Coordinates of C-alpha atoms and ligand atoms in Angstrom, one line a residue:
M10 CA 28.9 7.5 -3.0
T11 CA 25.9 8.8 -4.8
Q12 CA 25.4 9.6 -8.5
H13 CA 23.3 12.4 -9.9
F14 CA 21.0 12.4 -12.9
A15 CA 19.1 15.1 -14.5
G16 CA 15.5 14.1 -13.7
P17 CA 13.6 12.7 -16.6
C18 CA 10.4 14.6 -17.6
A19 CA 7.0 13.5 -16.2
P20 CA 4.7 12.1 -18.8
T21 CA 3.4 14.7 -21.1
T22 CA 0.2 12.8 -21.8
G23 CA -2.3 13.6 -19.2
N24 CA -0.6 16.9 -18.4
R25 CA -3.7 18.2 -16.8
T26 CA -3.6 19.5 -13.3
G27 CA -4.7 17.1 -10.5
W28 CA -3.6 14.0 -12.5
W29 CA -3.6 12.1 -9.1
R30 CA -7.2 13.0 -8.1
D31 CA -8.7 10.0 -10.1
A32 CA -5.6 8.1 -10.8
V33 CA -5.4 4.3 -10.7
I34 CA -2.2 3.5 -9.0
Y35 CA -0.6 -0.1 -9.2
Q36 CA 1.6 -1.3 -6.4
V37 CA 4.6 -3.3 -7.5
Y38 CA 6.3 -5.3 -4.8
P39 CA 9.6 -5.5 -6.6
R40 CA 10.9 -8.7 -5.1
S41 CA 7.8 -10.5 -6.4
F42 CA 7.0 -8.9 -9.7
A43 CA 9.6 -10.0 -12.3
D44 CA 13.1 -11.3 -12.1
S45 CA 15.5 -10.3 -14.8
N46 CA 18.7 -12.1 -13.7
G47 CA 17.4 -15.6 -12.6
D48 CA 18.4 -15.1 -9.0
G49 CA 14.9 -15.9 -7.8
M50 CA 14.3 -12.3 -6.6
G51 CA 12.4 -9.7 -8.6
D52 CA 14.4 -6.6 -9.7
L53 CA 14.1 -3.2 -11.2
E54 CA 15.0 -4.4 -14.6
G55 CA 12.3 -7.0 -14.3
V56 CA 9.8 -4.2 -13.5
R57 CA 11.1 -2.1 -16.5
S58 CA 10.7 -5.0 -18.8
R59 CA 7.0 -5.3 -17.8
L60 CA 6.0 -1.7 -18.0
P61 CA 4.3 -2.1 -21.3
Y62 CA 2.1 -4.7 -19.5
L63 CA 1.1 -2.0 -17.0
R64 CA 0.5 0.6 -19.7
D65 CA -1.8 -1.9 -21.5
L66 CA -3.5 -2.8 -18.3
G67 CA -4.6 0.9 -18.2
V68 CA -3.2 2.2 -14.9
D69 CA -1.9 5.7 -14.5
A70 CA 1.0 5.3 -12.1
V71 CA 3.1 2.6 -10.4
W72 CA 4.0 2.6 -6.8
L73 CA 7.1 0.6 -6.0
S74 CA 7.7 -0.8 -2.5
P75 CA 11.2 -0.2 -1.2
F76 CA 14.2 -1.2 -3.3
Y77 CA 16.8 0.7 -1.3
A78 CA 20.0 -0.8 0.2
S79 CA 18.8 -2.9 3.0
P80 CA 19.6 -6.0 5.1
Q81 CA 16.0 -7.1 4.3
A82 CA 15.1 -7.7 7.9
D83 CA 11.6 -6.5 6.9
A84 CA 11.6 -7.0 3.1
G85 CA 13.3 -3.6 2.5
Y86 CA 11.3 -1.6 5.0
D87 CA 14.5 -1.4 6.9
V88 CA 16.6 1.0 4.8
A89 CA 20.4 1.1 5.3
D90 CA 20.9 3.8 2.5
Y91 CA 18.0 5.9 1.3
R92 CA 20.0 7.0 -1.7
A93 CA 21.2 3.7 -3.1
I94 CA 19.6 0.6 -4.6
D95 CA 20.0 -2.8 -3.1
P96 CA 22.3 -4.8 -5.4
M97 CA 19.6 -7.5 -5.4
F98 CA 17.3 -5.0 -7.1
G99 CA 19.9 -3.4 -9.3
T100 CA 21.6 0.0 -9.5
L101 CA 20.8 3.7 -9.6
L102 CA 21.2 3.4 -13.4
D103 CA 18.5 0.8 -13.5
A104 CA 16.2 3.1 -11.4
D105 CA 16.9 6.0 -13.8
A106 CA 16.0 3.8 -16.9
L107 CA 12.9 2.6 -15.2
I108 CA 11.7 6.1 -14.5
R109 CA 12.5 7.3 -18.0
D110 CA 10.8 4.3 -19.7
A111 CA 7.7 4.7 -17.5
H112 CA 7.4 8.3 -18.4
D113 CA 7.9 7.5 -22.1
L114 CA 4.9 5.1 -21.7
G115 CA 2.8 7.7 -20.0
L116 CA 3.1 6.1 -16.6
R117 CA 4.1 7.9 -13.4
I118 CA 6.4 6.5 -10.7
I119 CA 5.8 6.7 -7.0
V120 CA 8.5 5.4 -4.6
D121 CA 8.2 4.4 -0.9
V122 CA 9.9 6.6 1.6
V123 CA 10.5 5.1 5.1
P124 CA 10.9 7.9 7.6
N125 CA 9.6 6.4 10.9
H126 CA 12.7 4.1 11.3
S127 CA 15.9 3.3 9.6
S128 CA 17.8 -0.1 9.5
D129 CA 20.0 -0.8 12.4
Q130 CA 22.7 -0.9 9.6
Y131 CA 22.1 2.7 8.7
E132 CA 25.3 4.6 9.3
W133 CA 23.6 6.9 12.0
F134 CA 22.6 3.9 14.0
R135 CA 25.8 2.0 13.6
R136 CA 27.7 5.0 14.9
A137 CA 25.2 5.6 17.7
I138 CA 26.0 2.1 18.9
G139 CA 29.6 2.0 18.0
D140 CA 30.6 5.5 19.4
G141 CA 29.1 4.5 22.8
P142 CA 26.6 6.2 25.2
A143 CA 27.9 9.7 24.7
S144 CA 27.4 9.6 20.9
P145 CA 25.4 12.6 19.8
L146 CA 23.9 10.3 17.1
R147 CA 21.9 8.6 19.9
D148 CA 19.6 11.7 20.0
R149 CA 18.5 10.9 16.4
Y150 CA 16.9 7.7 17.8
H151 CA 15.0 7.1 21.0
F152 CA 17.6 5.8 23.5
R153 CA 16.6 5.6 27.1
E154 CA 17.7 4.2 30.4
G155 CA 15.7 1.1 31.5
K156 CA 13.5 0.8 34.6
G157 CA 14.2 -1.5 37.5
E158 CA 17.0 -1.6 39.9
N159 CA 19.6 -2.1 37.3
G160 CA 17.9 -0.7 34.3
E161 CA 16.9 -4.2 33.3
L162 CA 13.3 -3.4 32.4
P163 CA 12.2 -1.6 29.2
P164 CA 11.7 2.2 29.6
N165 CA 8.0 1.9 29.0
D166 CA 5.3 -0.7 28.3
W167 CA 4.9 -0.3 24.5
E168 CA 4.8 -3.3 22.4
S169 CA 6.3 -3.8 18.9
I170 CA 3.7 -4.1 16.1
F171 CA 5.4 -7.4 15.2
G172 CA 5.1 -8.7 18.8
G173 CA 7.2 -8.5 21.9
P174 CA 8.5 -5.4 23.6
A175 CA 9.1 -2.2 21.5
W176 CA 12.6 -1.9 23.1
T177 CA 15.9 -3.6 22.8
R178 CA 18.8 -3.3 25.2
V179 CA 22.4 -2.6 23.7
A180 CA 25.6 -3.9 25.3
D181 CA 26.2 -0.7 27.3
G182 CA 22.9 -1.1 29.0
A183 CA 20.8 1.6 27.2
W184 CA 17.5 0.6 25.5
Y185 CA 16.3 1.9 22.0
L186 CA 12.8 2.1 20.7
H187 CA 11.6 0.1 17.7
L188 CA 7.9 0.0 17.0
F189 CA 8.6 -2.8 14.4
A190 CA 11.5 -5.2 14.3
P191 CA 14.7 -4.6 16.5
E192 CA 16.5 -4.1 13.2
Q193 CA 14.2 -1.0 12.6
P194 CA 15.1 1.6 15.2
D195 CA 12.6 4.5 15.4
L196 CA 14.0 7.8 14.4
N197 CA 13.6 10.8 16.8
W198 CA 11.8 13.5 14.7
D199 CA 12.3 16.1 17.4
N200 CA 16.0 16.2 16.3
P201 CA 16.3 18.7 13.4
A202 CA 18.9 16.6 11.7
V203 CA 16.3 14.0 11.0
A204 CA 13.9 16.4 9.4
D205 CA 16.8 17.8 7.3
E206 CA 18.0 14.5 6.1
F207 CA 14.5 13.4 4.9
R208 CA 13.9 16.7 3.0
S209 CA 17.2 16.0 1.3
I210 CA 16.2 12.3 0.6
L211 CA 12.9 13.6 -0.9
R212 CA 14.9 16.0 -3.1
F213 CA 17.3 13.2 -4.2
W214 CA 14.4 11.2 -5.6
L215 CA 12.5 14.2 -6.9
D216 CA 15.7 15.1 -8.9
M217 CA 15.8 11.5 -10.1
G218 CA 12.3 12.3 -11.6
V219 CA 9.9 10.4 -9.4
D220 CA 6.3 11.6 -9.4
G221 CA 5.6 11.0 -5.7
F222 CA 6.1 9.2 -2.5
R223 CA 4.2 6.6 -0.5
V224 CA 5.0 7.5 3.1
D225 CA 5.5 4.4 5.3
V226 CA 4.1 4.6 8.8
A227 CA 3.2 8.3 8.2
H228 CA 1.2 8.3 11.4
G229 CA 4.1 7.2 13.6
L230 CA 6.9 9.8 13.3
V231 CA 6.0 11.9 16.4
K232 CA 5.7 10.3 19.8
A233 CA 4.0 11.7 22.8
P234 CA 6.3 13.8 25.1
G235 CA 7.9 11.6 27.8
L236 CA 6.9 8.4 26.0
P237 CA 4.1 7.7 28.4
D238 CA 3.1 4.1 29.4
L239 CA -0.1 2.8 27.8
G240 CA -1.0 1.6 31.3
G241 CA -2.1 -2.1 31.0
T242 CA -4.4 -1.5 28.0
D243 CA -4.7 -4.2 25.4
Q244 CA -2.4 -2.5 22.9
L245 CA -3.3 -4.7 19.9
R246 CA -7.0 -4.0 20.4
L247 CA -6.3 -0.3 20.4
L248 CA -4.3 -0.3 17.2
G249 CA -6.1 1.6 14.5
N250 CA -9.0 2.2 16.8
D251 CA -7.6 5.0 19.0
V252 CA -4.9 7.7 19.1
M253 CA -1.9 6.2 20.7
P254 CA 1.2 7.8 22.3
F255 CA 3.1 6.6 19.3
F256 CA 0.6 6.9 16.5
D257 CA -1.4 9.7 14.9
Q258 CA 0.0 12.4 17.2
D259 CA -1.0 15.9 16.1
G260 CA 2.7 16.9 15.8
V261 CA 3.1 14.8 12.5
H262 CA 1.3 17.4 10.5
E263 CA 4.0 20.0 10.8
I264 CA 6.4 17.5 9.1
Y265 CA 4.0 17.0 6.2
R266 CA 3.5 20.7 5.8
S267 CA 7.3 21.1 5.4
W268 CA 7.3 18.1 3.0
R269 CA 4.5 19.8 0.9
T270 CA 6.7 22.9 0.3
V271 CA 9.5 20.6 -1.0
L272 CA 7.1 18.8 -3.4
D273 CA 5.7 22.0 -4.6
E274 CA 9.1 23.3 -5.5
Y275 CA 9.1 20.7 -8.3
P276 CA 7.1 21.0 -11.6
G277 CA 4.6 18.4 -12.6
E278 CA 2.5 17.9 -9.4
R279 CA 4.7 15.5 -7.4
I280 CA 2.5 13.9 -4.7
A281 CA 2.7 12.0 -1.6
V282 CA 0.3 9.4 -0.2
A283 CA 0.2 8.6 3.5
E284 CA 0.1 5.1 4.9
A285 CA -1.6 6.3 8.1
W286 CA -3.6 3.8 10.1
T287 CA -5.8 6.2 12.0
P288 CA -8.9 5.5 14.1
T289 CA -11.4 7.2 11.8
V290 CA -11.6 8.6 8.2
E291 CA -12.0 12.0 9.8
R292 CA -8.5 11.7 11.3
T293 CA -7.2 10.3 8.1
A294 CA -8.4 13.5 6.4
N295 CA -6.0 15.6 8.5
Y296 CA -3.1 14.2 6.5
V297 CA -4.5 15.5 3.3
R298 CA -5.4 19.1 4.2
P299 CA -4.5 21.4 1.4
D300 CA -0.9 22.3 2.7
E301 CA -0.1 18.6 3.7
L302 CA 0.0 15.4 1.6
H303 CA -2.2 14.7 -1.4
Q304 CA -3.7 11.3 -0.6
A305 CA -4.0 8.9 2.3
F306 CA -4.8 5.2 1.9
N307 CA -8.4 4.4 3.0
F308 CA -7.8 1.4 5.3
Q309 CA -11.4 1.7 6.6
Y310 CA -12.5 0.7 3.1
L311 CA -9.9 -2.1 2.9
G312 CA -11.3 -3.5 6.1
T313 CA -14.9 -3.4 5.1
H314 CA -16.6 -6.7 4.6
W315 CA -18.6 -7.8 1.6
D316 CA -21.8 -6.3 3.0
A317 CA -24.0 -3.7 1.3
A318 CA -24.8 -1.6 4.3
E319 CA -21.2 -1.6 5.6
L320 CA -19.9 -0.7 2.2
R321 CA -22.4 2.2 1.7
D322 CA -21.5 3.6 5.1
V323 CA -17.8 3.5 4.5
I324 CA -18.2 5.1 1.1
D325 CA -20.3 7.9 2.5
A326 CA -18.1 8.4 5.5
S327 CA -14.9 8.6 3.3
L328 CA -16.4 11.0 0.8
A329 CA -17.8 13.1 3.6
A330 CA -14.5 13.2 5.5
M331 CA -12.5 14.3 2.4
R332 CA -15.0 17.0 1.1
P333 CA -14.0 19.7 3.6
V334 CA -10.3 19.3 3.0
G335 CA -10.8 19.2 -0.8
A336 CA -8.8 15.9 -1.1
P337 CA -9.9 13.0 -3.3
A338 CA -11.1 9.9 -1.5
T339 CA -8.9 6.8 -2.2
W340 CA -10.0 3.2 -2.3
V341 CA -7.9 0.0 -1.9
L342 CA -8.7 -3.6 -1.4
S343 CA -5.3 -5.3 -1.1
N344 CA -1.6 -4.5 -0.5
H345 CA 1.5 -6.4 0.7
D346 CA 0.5 -6.3 4.3
V347 CA -3.0 -8.0 4.2
T348 CA -4.5 -11.2 3.1
R349 CA -5.5 -10.8 -0.6
H350 CA -9.1 -9.8 -0.9
T351 CA -10.0 -12.8 -3.0
T352 CA -9.2 -14.9 0.1
R353 CA -10.7 -12.5 2.6
F354 CA -14.0 -12.6 0.7
A355 CA -13.8 -16.4 0.5
N356 CA -13.9 -16.7 4.2
P357 CA -16.3 -15.5 6.9
P358 CA -15.5 -11.9 7.9
A359 CA -12.6 -12.0 10.3
G360 CA -10.2 -9.0 9.9
T361 CA -7.4 -8.7 7.3
Q362 CA -5.2 -11.7 8.3
I363 CA -6.8 -14.9 7.1
R364 CA -5.2 -18.3 7.3
T365 CA -7.6 -20.5 5.4
P366 CA -8.4 -20.6 1.6
G367 CA -12.1 -20.6 2.1
D368 CA -14.5 -21.0 -0.8
R369 CA -12.3 -19.8 -3.7
A370 CA -15.0 -19.5 -6.3
L371 CA -17.0 -17.4 -4.0
G372 CA -14.0 -15.3 -3.1
L373 CA -13.2 -14.6 -6.7
R374 CA -16.8 -13.8 -7.6
R375 CA -16.9 -11.2 -4.8
A376 CA -13.5 -9.9 -5.6
R377 CA -14.5 -9.2 -9.2
A378 CA -17.7 -7.5 -8.1
A379 CA -15.7 -5.5 -5.5
T380 CA -13.3 -4.3 -8.1
L381 CA -16.0 -2.9 -10.3
L382 CA -17.6 -1.2 -7.4
M383 CA -14.3 0.3 -6.3
L384 CA -13.5 1.6 -9.9
A385 CA -16.9 3.2 -10.2
L386 CA -16.3 5.5 -7.2
P387 CA -15.0 9.1 -7.3
G388 CA -11.3 9.4 -6.3
S389 CA -8.2 7.4 -6.8
A390 CA -7.9 3.7 -6.6
Y391 CA -4.9 1.4 -5.6
L392 CA -4.4 -2.0 -7.0
Y393 CA -1.9 -4.5 -5.7
Q394 CA 0.1 -6.6 -8.2
G395 CA -1.6 -9.9 -9.0
E396 CA -5.1 -8.8 -8.0
E397 CA -5.8 -8.3 -11.7
L398 CA -5.2 -12.0 -12.1
G399 CA -7.6 -12.8 -9.2
L400 CA -4.7 -14.4 -7.3
P401 CA -5.7 -15.9 -3.9
D402 CA -3.4 -15.6 -0.8
V403 CA -1.1 -18.6 -0.5
T404 CA -2.3 -19.9 2.8
D405 CA -0.3 -23.1 3.0
L406 CA 3.3 -21.8 2.8
P407 CA 5.5 -24.1 4.9
D408 CA 6.9 -22.3 7.9
E409 CA 10.5 -22.8 6.9
V410 CA 10.2 -20.6 3.8
R411 CA 8.4 -17.7 5.6
Q412 CA 10.2 -14.4 5.9
D413 CA 7.8 -12.0 7.5
P414 CA 9.6 -10.9 10.7
S415 CA 6.3 -10.7 12.5
F416 CA 5.8 -14.4 12.0
F417 CA 8.9 -15.1 14.1
R418 CA 8.3 -12.3 16.7
A419 CA 4.8 -13.6 17.3
A420 CA 6.0 -17.2 17.6
G421 CA 4.1 -18.3 14.5
Q422 CA 0.8 -17.0 15.8
D423 CA 0.7 -13.9 13.5
G424 CA 2.6 -12.5 10.6
F425 CA 1.2 -14.4 7.6
R426 CA 2.1 -11.6 5.1
D427 CA 4.2 -13.9 2.9
G428 CA 1.0 -15.3 1.6
C429 CA 0.3 -12.2 -0.4
R430 CA 3.9 -11.8 -1.6
V431 CA 4.4 -15.0 -3.6
P432 CA 5.9 -14.0 -7.0
I433 CA 3.2 -13.6 -9.7
P434 CA 2.8 -15.9 -12.7
W435 CA 3.4 -14.5 -16.2
T436 CA 3.3 -17.7 -18.2
A437 CA 1.1 -20.8 -18.0
E438 CA 4.2 -23.1 -17.8
G439 CA 7.9 -22.9 -17.2
T440 CA 10.2 -22.1 -14.4
S441 CA 8.4 -20.0 -11.8
Y442 CA 5.7 -19.4 -14.4
G443 CA 7.7 -16.7 -16.2
F444 CA 8.6 -14.8 -13.1
G445 CA 12.3 -15.5 -13.8
S446 CA 14.6 -18.2 -15.0
G447 CA 15.9 -19.2 -11.7
G448 CA 12.9 -20.1 -9.6
S449 CA 11.2 -17.9 -7.1
W450 CA 12.1 -16.9 -3.6
L451 CA 8.8 -18.2 -2.2
P452 CA 7.2 -21.3 -3.7
Q453 CA 4.3 -20.7 -6.1
P454 CA 1.3 -23.1 -6.0
A455 CA 0.5 -25.3 -9.0
S456 CA -2.7 -23.4 -9.6
W457 CA -0.5 -20.3 -10.7
G458 CA -0.2 -21.5 -14.3
A459 CA -3.9 -21.2 -15.0
L460 CA -4.0 -17.8 -13.4
S461 CA -1.0 -16.4 -15.3
V462 CA -1.1 -13.4 -17.6
E463 CA -0.6 -15.7 -20.6
A464 CA -3.4 -18.0 -19.6
Q465 CA -5.9 -15.1 -19.1
T466 CA -5.0 -12.9 -21.9
G467 CA -7.7 -13.0 -24.6
D468 CA -10.1 -15.0 -22.4
T469 CA -13.0 -12.6 -22.1
G470 CA -14.3 -14.3 -19.0
S471 CA -10.9 -13.9 -17.2
T472 CA -10.2 -11.5 -14.3
L473 CA -7.4 -9.9 -16.2
E474 CA -9.6 -9.1 -19.1
L475 CA -12.2 -7.7 -16.7
Y476 CA -9.6 -5.3 -15.2
R477 CA -8.5 -4.3 -18.7
A478 CA -12.0 -3.5 -19.7
A479 CA -12.9 -1.7 -16.5
L480 CA -9.8 0.5 -16.6
S481 CA -10.4 1.3 -20.3
A482 CA -14.0 2.1 -19.6
R483 CA -13.1 4.2 -16.6
R484 CA -11.0 6.4 -18.9
E485 CA -13.7 6.6 -21.5
L486 CA -16.7 7.3 -19.4
P487 CA -16.4 10.9 -18.8
G488 CA -15.5 11.8 -15.3
L489 CA -16.0 8.5 -13.6
G490 CA -13.2 9.0 -11.2
A491 CA -14.0 12.7 -10.7
G492 CA -16.4 14.3 -8.3
E493 CA -16.8 13.9 -4.7
S494 CA -20.2 12.2 -4.2
V495 CA -22.3 9.3 -5.4
D496 CA -26.1 9.5 -5.6
W497 CA -27.6 6.4 -3.9
L498 CA -30.7 5.2 -5.7
P499 CA -33.7 4.3 -3.6
G500 CA -35.8 1.2 -3.7
T501 CA -33.2 -1.5 -4.0
P502 CA -33.8 -4.8 -2.2
A503 CA -31.7 -5.5 0.9
G504 CA -28.1 -6.3 0.2
V505 CA -28.2 -4.5 -3.1
L506 CA -26.5 -1.1 -3.8
A507 CA -27.4 1.1 -6.8
F508 CA -25.9 4.5 -7.4
A509 CA -25.7 7.1 -10.1
R510 CA -22.9 9.1 -11.3
P511 CA -23.2 11.6 -14.3
G512 CA -24.2 9.5 -17.3
F513 CA -23.6 6.3 -15.3
R514 CA -25.2 3.7 -13.0
C515 CA -23.7 1.0 -10.9
T516 CA -25.6 -1.9 -9.4
V517 CA -24.0 -4.3 -6.8
N518 CA -25.5 -7.4 -5.4
T519 CA -23.7 -8.5 -2.2
T520 CA -26.2 -11.3 -1.5
S521 CA -26.0 -15.0 -2.4
S522 CA -29.2 -14.8 -4.5
P523 CA -29.9 -13.3 -7.8
V524 CA -32.1 -10.2 -8.0
R525 CA -34.3 -9.1 -10.9
L526 CA -34.3 -5.3 -11.6
P527 CA -35.2 -2.9 -14.3
A528 CA -32.2 -2.2 -16.5
P529 CA -31.3 1.4 -16.1
G530 CA -29.5 1.9 -19.4
R531 CA -26.9 0.2 -21.7
M532 CA -24.8 -2.3 -20.0
V533 CA -21.1 -1.5 -20.2
L534 CA -19.5 -4.2 -18.1
A535 CA -20.4 -6.9 -15.6
S536 CA -18.4 -9.0 -13.1
A537 CA -20.6 -12.0 -13.9
E538 CA -22.7 -13.2 -16.7
V539 CA -25.8 -10.9 -17.1
T540 CA -28.5 -10.9 -19.8
V541 CA -30.8 -8.0 -20.2
R542 CA -34.3 -8.9 -21.6
E543 CA -37.4 -6.7 -22.1
G544 CA -35.9 -3.9 -20.0
E545 CA -35.0 -6.1 -17.1
F546 CA -32.0 -8.0 -16.1
E547 CA -31.0 -10.5 -13.4
L548 CA -28.2 -9.3 -11.2
P549 CA -26.4 -12.5 -10.2
A550 CA -25.3 -13.2 -6.6
D551 CA -22.1 -11.3 -5.7
S552 CA -21.9 -9.2 -8.8
T553 CA -21.6 -5.7 -10.0
V554 CA -22.8 -4.2 -13.4
W555 CA -21.9 -0.8 -14.9
W556 CA -24.4 1.0 -17.0
S557 CA -24.1 3.9 -19.4
V558 CA -27.3 6.1 -19.3
Ligands
NOJ17 C1 4.2 -0.7 6.6 C2 4.7 -1.5 5.5 O1 3.7 -1.6 4.5 C3 5.0 -2.8 6.1 O2 5.3 -3.8 5.1 C4 6.2 -2.7 7.0 O3 6.4 -4.0 7.7 C5 5.9 -1.6 8.1 N1 5.3 -0.4 7.6 C6 7.2 -1.2 8.7 O4 7.9 -0.5 7.9

């Protein structure tokens, strides 16, 4: 049973066109943001109660990870009803109130849509199984006969991203495809009923008044005809480095062209952002051609180490890839799937899943510098809840509290995403540091109190105040997020980046030694302590400075 609401109006402040081109978008992971009813799990009412905090932080929009009805086999990325709220997060009325309040505060709301797979508890899949092999609903998923004498082997050699085979056999002997957990069967986008259903889901949420969608596994919807074997290649090594028979197939773009027509039916520039792990920024650009989606996450940027040459290359490549399609570049350092960047930068470079705390002070210094660099770039930036507090990943969670399905599928060798999902601290003391009155679904470390919003507010040296100042300066410095290029300034020492934007300079030191440089203008903000004397300044190790010129 669904209810219908007249969609609340989008914020009238910032009613200019292209609001999303330079927007700073804050990711809320609802189960870990704020818990209003003391059940240890964050909820929509908790998010609503903290909207003033987000407005004051200075972000433009909030992206909420899934809060739909779900058995939570993958923290809500296994959706059992795309038009209902899971009771643990609240009700549709709560969603309506949240959207309305956000708009009243001038914040836009982006929700997740999960079209690559449903939950195995979604009505379609339950009927596909329950009605037996002849069920027409089987064609909405990828059911196949197995290989081997008695069909006892999976239909092809694809592996689940979470480990193990990408196929599970049902009682009547057929196999179904799941690129993620077995509880997340992949939908068959060649079946027109699937496309119809998702256009209807988009409309449902657009009618509710949301300003856009984050498209989960946007690169996965179309599979190569015949579901060909990979043929003995190391699948995990290929992931994100190559076009795969199940990822980044050209056919996905037709889907997004049809979604764009739906988005464009609505007033107020409703947008979509692709979660598309593609081999190159050029292939990412295909998702944001003018008649497709508006933005795509820049995972190449997220994966870049704290290294001046690498950063400059990825910034140039990202801007160059977006220019021909006219889309803004996007920038992101953390999300709910990777080790928080404070911890990545605290360790020697080693991918996006790190299991050791490393040198925390170093990680935080670099993280603060990386944020000022990111927010000085043209385009749109994504923040992940808690990064404004400088939270590290919680690397020592006991195995028995872990919930990431990939941890279990990969026999504890992988799947450490719970470490970035620990509920965030609001107060210096008290039960779950103000997250809620009933504890927290993952244990919070003792260090959380000193990192809380309460402890950092008003402390000018804190990371929270740095974010507040940076976001406020970004609004005030004309056009900082606009444009499509940066002018690199010559003559900087190795490991130091300097670039110009209109009326603005940014200097970044990625090395472990301070560097003395001429001051290019009036200092606006710095990620570390800097003194300017007689036209010169010392740029500390691992720091960034903003200048107005
Ligand atoms: C990407 C999401 O960000 C991640 O959390 C999820 O596990 C997979 N997609 C599967 O939906």
